[in-house]
Short mmCIF file of C-alpha atoms in Angstrom, two decimals:
data_model
loop_
_atom_site.label_atom_id
_atom_site.label_comp_id
_atom_site.label_asym_id
_atom_site.label_seq_id
_atom_site.Cartn_x
_atom_site.Cartn_y
_atom_site.Cartn_z
CA MET A 261 4.98 7.76 -10.36
CA SER A 262 8.56 8.67 -9.80
CA LEU A 263 10.01 11.43 -7.43
CA ALA A 264 10.87 13.42 -10.46
CA GLN A 265 7.29 13.47 -11.70
CA ARG A 266 5.62 14.33 -8.46
CA VAL A 267 3.83 17.61 -7.84
CA SER A 268 3.74 19.21 -4.61
CA LEU A 269 0.41 17.72 -3.14
CA HIS A 270 -0.81 21.13 -1.72
CA LYS A 271 -0.98 22.59 -5.06
CA LYS A 272 -3.58 19.94 -5.98
CA LEU A 273 -5.94 19.78 -3.10
CA PRO A 274 -8.89 19.08 -2.80
CA LEU A 275 -8.73 16.47 -5.41
CA GLU A 276 -11.84 15.42 -7.47
CA THR A 277 -10.45 12.05 -7.98
CA PRO A 278 -8.01 10.39 -5.38
CA PHE A 279 -4.69 9.56 -6.97
CA SER A 280 -4.85 5.95 -5.88
CA VAL A 281 -7.23 3.43 -4.71
CA HIS A 282 -5.83 0.43 -2.74
CA ILE A 283 -7.73 -2.75 -2.79
CA PHE A 284 -7.14 -5.28 0.16
CA PRO A 285 -8.26 -8.48 -1.65
CA VAL A 286 -7.63 -10.54 1.43
CA HIS A 287 -6.78 -10.45 5.00
CA LEU A 288 -4.69 -13.58 4.92
CA CYS A 289 -0.90 -14.26 4.26
CA ASN A 290 1.00 -17.45 3.88
CA PHE A 291 4.17 -15.54 5.65
CA LYS A 292 4.38 -14.47 9.19
CA CYS A 293 7.12 -11.73 8.82
CA LYS A 294 8.36 -10.65 12.20
CA TYR A 295 7.67 -6.99 11.22
CA CYS A 296 4.10 -7.58 10.05
CA LEU A 297 0.70 -7.90 11.75
CA HIS A 298 0.68 -11.58 10.71
CA SER A 299 3.32 -12.53 12.98
CA LEU A 300 0.83 -11.67 15.89
CA SER A 301 -0.99 -14.37 17.56
CA ASN A 302 -4.82 -14.95 16.86
CA LYS A 303 -5.67 -13.23 20.07
CA GLU A 304 -3.80 -10.25 19.38
CA LEU A 305 -5.32 -10.03 15.96
CA LYS A 306 -8.51 -10.27 17.62
CA ALA A 307 -8.03 -7.75 20.10
CA LYS A 308 -6.92 -5.44 17.18
CA GLY A 309 -10.37 -6.03 15.35
CA PHE A 310 -8.40 -7.74 12.60
CA LYS A 311 -10.64 -10.29 10.77
CA LYS A 312 -9.20 -12.91 8.52
CA GLU A 313 -11.37 -12.48 5.38
CA ILE A 314 -11.46 -12.45 1.44
CA MET A 315 -13.13 -9.86 -0.72
CA SER A 316 -16.07 -11.14 -2.63
CA PHE A 317 -16.17 -10.43 -6.25
CA GLU A 318 -19.34 -8.68 -5.98
CA THR A 319 -17.73 -6.20 -3.36
CA TYR A 320 -14.77 -5.83 -5.74
CA LYS A 321 -16.88 -5.31 -8.80
CA LYS A 322 -19.07 -2.70 -6.96
CA ALA A 323 -15.84 -0.63 -6.10
CA ILE A 324 -14.37 -0.65 -9.60
CA ASP A 325 -17.98 0.37 -11.18
CA ASP A 326 -17.76 3.13 -8.47
CA ILE A 327 -14.19 4.11 -9.61
CA ALA A 328 -15.54 4.65 -12.98
CA GLN A 329 -17.86 7.56 -11.77
CA TYR A 330 -14.96 9.62 -10.82
CA GLU A 331 -14.05 12.60 -13.18
CA ASN A 332 -10.60 11.15 -13.83
CA LYS A 333 -8.58 8.21 -13.94
CA LEU A 334 -6.80 7.00 -11.01
CA LYS A 335 -3.23 7.20 -11.27
CA ALA A 336 -2.99 3.92 -9.70
CA LEU A 337 -5.19 0.81 -8.59
CA ILE A 338 -3.02 -1.13 -5.99
CA PHE A 339 -3.79 -4.66 -5.09
CA ALA A 340 -1.92 -4.72 -1.49
CA GLY A 341 -2.61 -4.46 2.15
CA HIS A 342 -2.58 -6.64 5.15
CA GLY A 343 -2.36 -9.92 3.37
CA GLU A 344 -0.97 -11.58 0.19
CA PRO A 345 -3.00 -10.75 -2.95
CA LEU A 346 -2.02 -13.86 -4.98
CA LEU A 347 -3.96 -15.85 -2.25
CA HIS A 348 -7.28 -14.48 -3.59
CA PRO A 349 -8.62 -17.04 -6.09
CA ASN A 350 -9.98 -14.49 -8.52
CA ILE A 351 -6.99 -12.12 -8.49
CA CYS A 352 -6.31 -12.45 -12.22
CA GLU A 353 -10.03 -11.84 -13.10
CA MET A 354 -9.91 -8.66 -10.70
CA VAL A 355 -6.83 -7.18 -12.83
CA LYS A 356 -8.72 -7.85 -15.95
CA TYR A 357 -11.92 -6.45 -14.63
CA ALA A 358 -10.08 -3.14 -13.83
CA LYS A 359 -8.16 -3.06 -17.21
CA ASP A 360 -11.25 -3.59 -19.10
CA ASN A 361 -12.92 -0.74 -17.45
CA LYS A 362 -10.03 1.67 -18.15
CA ILE A 363 -10.33 3.14 -14.66
CA SER A 364 -6.51 3.64 -13.91
CA ASN A 365 -3.33 4.48 -15.49
CA ARG A 366 -1.61 1.83 -13.58
CA ILE A 367 -2.90 -1.42 -12.20
CA GLU A 368 -0.36 -2.69 -9.56
CA ILE A 369 0.23 -5.80 -7.43
CA THR A 370 2.32 -5.81 -4.14
CA THR A 371 3.18 -9.58 -3.55
CA ASN A 372 5.74 -11.81 -1.83
CA ALA A 373 5.51 -13.82 -5.28
CA SER A 374 5.97 -17.11 -3.45
CA LEU A 375 2.57 -18.21 -5.35
CA LEU A 376 3.95 -16.80 -8.61
CA THR A 377 3.89 -20.22 -10.87
CA PRO A 378 4.22 -19.82 -14.62
CA GLU A 379 0.50 -20.47 -14.64
CA MET A 380 -0.34 -17.57 -12.48
CA SER A 381 2.38 -15.61 -14.29
CA ASP A 382 0.67 -16.37 -17.79
CA ARG A 383 -2.77 -15.27 -16.33
CA LEU A 384 -1.54 -12.12 -14.85
CA ILE A 385 0.27 -11.13 -18.03
CA ASP A 386 -2.83 -11.98 -20.14
CA ALA A 387 -4.91 -9.89 -17.58
CA GLY A 388 -2.68 -6.65 -18.46
CA ILE A 389 -1.02 -6.28 -15.15
CA ASP A 390 0.92 -3.17 -15.40
CA ARG A 391 3.43 -3.20 -12.51
CA LEU A 392 4.65 -6.25 -10.27
CA LYS A 393 6.02 -5.23 -7.04
CA ILE A 394 7.66 -8.09 -5.29
CA SER A 395 8.65 -8.18 -1.65
CA ILE A 396 11.87 -10.30 -0.90
CA GLN A 397 12.51 -11.46 2.52
CA GLY A 398 15.91 -12.44 2.38
CA THR A 399 18.77 -14.01 -0.10
CA THR A 400 18.76 -17.40 1.33
CA GLU A 401 16.37 -19.97 2.40
CA LYS A 402 17.60 -19.72 6.02
CA LYS A 403 16.94 -15.97 6.01
CA TYR A 404 13.35 -16.57 4.68
CA LYS A 405 12.76 -18.80 7.70
CA GLU A 406 14.31 -16.31 10.02
CA VAL A 407 12.28 -13.24 8.74
CA SER A 408 8.88 -15.09 7.47
CA ASN A 409 8.75 -18.30 9.25
CA PHE A 410 8.42 -19.71 5.61
CA ASN A 411 10.07 -22.70 3.97
CA LEU A 412 10.96 -21.22 0.60
CA ASP A 413 12.50 -23.29 -2.31
CA TYR A 414 14.86 -20.47 -3.51
CA ASP A 415 15.85 -22.16 -6.74
CA LYS A 416 12.13 -22.65 -7.70
CA PHE A 417 11.34 -19.27 -6.55
CA LEU A 418 14.22 -17.55 -8.79
CA SER A 419 12.84 -19.68 -11.63
CA ASN A 420 9.45 -18.49 -11.28
CA LEU A 421 10.54 -14.92 -11.13
CA LYS A 422 12.56 -15.47 -14.25
CA TYR A 423 9.47 -16.97 -16.16
CA PHE A 424 7.55 -13.85 -15.31
CA TYR A 425 10.28 -11.75 -16.44
CA ASP A 426 11.15 -13.42 -19.62
CA ASN A 427 7.50 -13.64 -20.70
CA LYS A 428 5.91 -10.45 -19.54
CA THR A 429 5.00 -7.73 -22.17
CA HIS A 430 4.69 -4.23 -20.79
CA THR A 431 4.68 -5.16 -17.07
CA GLU A 432 7.07 -3.17 -14.81
CA VAL A 433 8.89 -5.63 -12.28
CA TYR A 434 9.97 -3.86 -9.07
CA ILE A 435 11.68 -6.00 -6.88
CA LYS A 436 12.42 -4.56 -2.91
CA ILE A 437 14.00 -5.91 0.03
CA ILE A 438 13.39 -4.79 3.80
CA ASP A 439 16.59 -3.77 5.32
CA ILE A 440 16.10 -6.12 8.17
CA ALA A 441 16.09 -9.08 5.65
CA LEU A 442 19.80 -8.35 4.72
CA ASN A 443 22.76 -9.21 6.97
CA ASP A 444 25.36 -6.75 5.84
CA LYS A 445 26.89 -4.85 2.57
CA ASN A 446 28.02 -8.24 1.32
CA ASP A 447 24.32 -9.47 1.42
CA THR A 448 23.03 -6.06 0.00
CA LYS A 449 25.41 -6.57 -3.12
CA LYS A 450 24.18 -10.23 -3.40
CA PHE A 451 20.52 -9.03 -3.40
CA LYS A 452 21.00 -6.53 -6.10
CA GLU A 453 22.94 -9.01 -8.31
CA MET A 454 20.49 -11.73 -7.87
CA PHE A 455 17.50 -9.62 -8.63
CA ILE A 456 18.58 -7.24 -11.41
CA GLN A 457 18.46 -10.18 -13.57
CA VAL A 458 14.71 -10.48 -13.21
CA ALA A 459 13.51 -7.12 -12.67
CA ASP A 460 13.45 -3.67 -14.24
CA TYR A 461 14.23 -1.98 -10.73
CA VAL A 462 15.41 -3.16 -7.55
CA ASN A 463 15.64 -1.30 -4.25
CA ILE A 464 16.06 -1.47 -0.57
CA GLU A 465 13.27 -0.27 1.70
CA TYR A 466 13.42 0.35 5.50
CA ALA A 467 11.29 -1.00 8.24
CA ILE A 468 9.29 1.50 10.24
CA PRO A 469 7.68 0.76 13.62
CA PHE A 470 4.29 0.21 12.04
CA ILE A 471 2.70 -2.32 14.28
CA ASN A 472 2.38 -1.17 17.69
CA GLU A 473 2.02 -4.43 19.32
CA LEU A 474 5.58 -5.50 17.89
CA ASN A 475 8.58 -4.68 19.85
CA GLU A 476 10.74 -1.95 18.29
CA SER A 477 13.68 -4.33 18.11
CA ALA A 478 11.79 -5.96 15.17
CA TYR A 479 12.40 -2.90 13.22
CA ASN A 480 15.92 -1.82 14.19
CA ASN A 481 16.49 1.43 16.25
CA LYS A 482 14.53 4.36 15.33
CA GLU A 483 17.10 6.98 15.16
CA PHE A 484 19.26 4.50 12.99
CA TYR A 485 16.31 4.06 10.73
CA LYS A 486 15.65 7.91 10.30
CA CYS A 487 19.25 8.15 9.26
CA LYS A 488 19.31 5.46 6.79
CA GLN A 489 15.87 6.87 5.32
CA GLY A 490 17.57 10.31 4.93
CA ASN A 491 14.18 11.87 5.82
CA LEU A 492 14.40 13.87 9.23
CA GLU A 493 11.56 16.23 8.68
CA LYS A 494 8.65 15.27 10.89
CA SER A 495 4.97 16.22 9.99
CA GLN A 496 1.99 17.20 12.15
CA ILE A 497 -0.23 16.20 9.18
CA CYS A 498 -0.61 12.70 7.46
CA SER A 499 -1.12 13.63 3.86
CA MET A 500 -2.23 9.99 2.80
CA PRO A 501 -6.00 10.38 3.40
CA PHE A 502 -5.91 13.38 1.28
CA TYR A 503 -5.03 11.38 -2.07
CA MET A 504 -6.02 7.72 -1.41
CA GLN A 505 -8.90 5.66 -0.57
CA VAL A 506 -8.71 1.99 0.81
CA ILE A 507 -11.11 -0.76 0.25
CA ALA A 508 -11.08 -3.56 2.83
CA PRO A 509 -12.28 -6.96 1.94
CA ASN A 510 -15.79 -6.41 3.47
CA GLY A 511 -16.22 -3.15 1.44
CA ASP A 512 -15.42 -0.77 4.25
CA VAL A 513 -13.68 2.42 2.92
CA LEU A 514 -10.66 3.58 4.87
CA PRO A 515 -8.41 6.77 4.78
CA CYS A 516 -5.23 4.87 4.86
CA CYS A 517 -3.16 1.72 5.11
CA SER A 518 -2.98 1.54 9.04
CA SER A 519 -3.38 -1.77 10.45
CA ASP A 520 -5.56 -0.10 13.19
CA ILE A 521 -8.54 1.60 11.70
CA PRO A 522 -8.59 5.52 12.54
CA ILE A 523 -12.36 5.67 10.96
CA ILE A 524 -14.53 3.84 8.84
CA LEU A 525 -15.77 6.55 6.04
CA GLY A 526 -18.46 4.19 4.57
CA ASN A 527 -19.09 0.92 2.83
CA VAL A 528 -19.33 0.40 -1.20
CA HIS A 529 -22.42 -1.57 -0.50
CA LYS A 530 -24.19 1.45 0.94
CA ASN A 531 -22.71 4.47 -0.89
CA SER A 532 -20.49 5.14 -3.96
CA LEU A 533 -16.83 5.74 -3.40
CA LYS A 534 -17.39 9.10 -5.00
CA LEU A 535 -20.14 10.42 -2.70
CA ILE A 536 -17.88 8.86 0.15
CA TRP A 537 -14.91 10.89 -0.96
CA ASN A 538 -16.90 14.02 -1.20
CA GLY A 539 -19.11 13.29 1.75
CA LYS A 540 -19.07 14.90 5.22
CA ILE A 541 -17.32 12.07 7.11
CA GLN A 542 -14.31 12.30 4.89
CA ASN A 543 -14.40 16.11 4.68
CA ASN A 544 -14.58 16.22 8.64
CA PHE A 545 -11.74 13.71 9.03
CA LEU A 546 -9.49 15.81 6.66
CA LYS A 547 -10.13 18.72 8.59
CA MET A 548 -9.30 17.14 11.89
CA MET A 549 -6.03 16.03 10.37
CA LEU A 550 -5.26 19.63 9.24
CA LYS A 551 -6.26 21.16 12.73
CA ASP A 552 -4.88 18.41 15.19
CA LYS A 553 -4.30 14.63 14.11
CA ASN A 554 -3.83 13.86 17.74
CA LYS A 555 -7.63 13.93 18.41
CA ASN A 556 -7.80 10.74 16.64
CA PRO A 557 -6.27 8.08 19.09
CA VAL A 558 -4.84 5.73 16.14
CA CYS A 559 -3.46 8.82 14.18
CA ARG A 560 -1.95 10.13 17.44
CA VAL A 561 0.43 7.03 17.67
CA CYS A 562 0.96 6.31 13.89
CA CYS A 563 4.55 6.76 12.83
CA VAL A 564 4.01 7.48 9.08
CA PRO A 565 4.00 11.21 9.55
CA GLU A 566 7.50 10.89 11.23
CA TYR A 567 8.86 8.30 8.74
CA GLY A 568 6.58 7.56 5.86
CA LEU A 569 5.89 10.87 3.71
CA GLN A 570 7.39 11.49 0.35
CA LYS A 571 8.95 14.80 -0.62
CA GLY A 572 6.47 17.16 -1.98
CA ASP A 573 3.48 15.60 0.36
CA TYR A 574 4.25 17.63 3.38
CA LEU A 575 1.18 19.81 4.04
CA ASP A 576 2.04 21.75 7.74
CA ASN A 577 3.01 24.93 6.04
CA TYR A 578 -0.46 25.14 4.15
CA LYS A 579 -2.82 23.83 6.66
CA GLU A 580 -4.77 27.18 7.10
CA LYS A 581 -5.29 27.66 3.36
CA LEU A 582 -6.22 23.97 2.91
CA LEU A 583 -8.96 24.39 5.85
CA GLU A 584 -10.41 27.03 3.93
CA LYS A 585 -10.67 25.08 0.81
CA TYR A 586 -12.08 22.04 2.59
CA ASN A 587 -14.77 24.25 4.33
CA GLU A 588 -15.53 25.96 1.07
CA MET A 589 -15.62 22.31 -0.68
CA TYR A 590 -18.44 20.98 1.66
CA ASN A 591 -20.49 24.20 1.66
CA GLU A 592 -20.40 24.03 -2.04
CA SER A 593 -21.58 20.27 -2.09
CA LYS A 594 -24.52 21.13 0.15
CA ASP A 595 -25.82 23.84 -2.28
#
């Protein structure tokens, strides 16, 4: 949904149905981008509690069947997370199952597209993917190696992107690059000229210090970042858990996309997503977020409220009214 279409979030809360559900199909990646958790050592990943795993189709099917129980369709079902979705052997079947069940207005994949062969493109297009969001890590093979420690055949990569774009039907192709993968203004111009040929939209996004274990130099200077982003407003409340659900590969339901888990709200194999969304654990977490997010050790150090919120999603000025609503919501659910 574009910014022009966004409605101030506080006017919609509490939500009967989350706006989006994020499926993390794999905790695996073939890249090791220097700003990403996959650049950490196995020892560091283990210390974070991060497990390399793949979502079973049984777990996925349970999640989609649960989503069908919500009062409204999702605005977006997004395959993304801490891994490369196209590494999942059943990713096309996953897209098709969600499309066939008509549980979302848009089904989207965020991918590095290194595995987007013509065969994969045909299968995704046939499955009905609505949006393909492609993350670029440089305008040359050398830059890819520097940023992602990946040997990319750039000519083949561009050819594969062109194949998808030329053969897609309704799919929107959005190609983005992170600022630290660009060298200068000329490189920025080169990126736009290269990829507007194979995309409906191209954009530059900005790295934020999302992984605490990584040196901030991997992201650029914080103050410089904020100037580039043009968003100097800091929030005491993270709005993401109020409108999204995240499903980890093992079926755990999480409140956000943080690489450090602030809380496990439930598991799809033990409860339905609707019950979890309306449950006491979720409700108490949201009220904690409204009162003082610093009570949660992960939320206390998370940079998203400082850098990552979209206009219209700031809740600070409405927390008292929202607390009343969430207190009333849980009391009603108990009656």
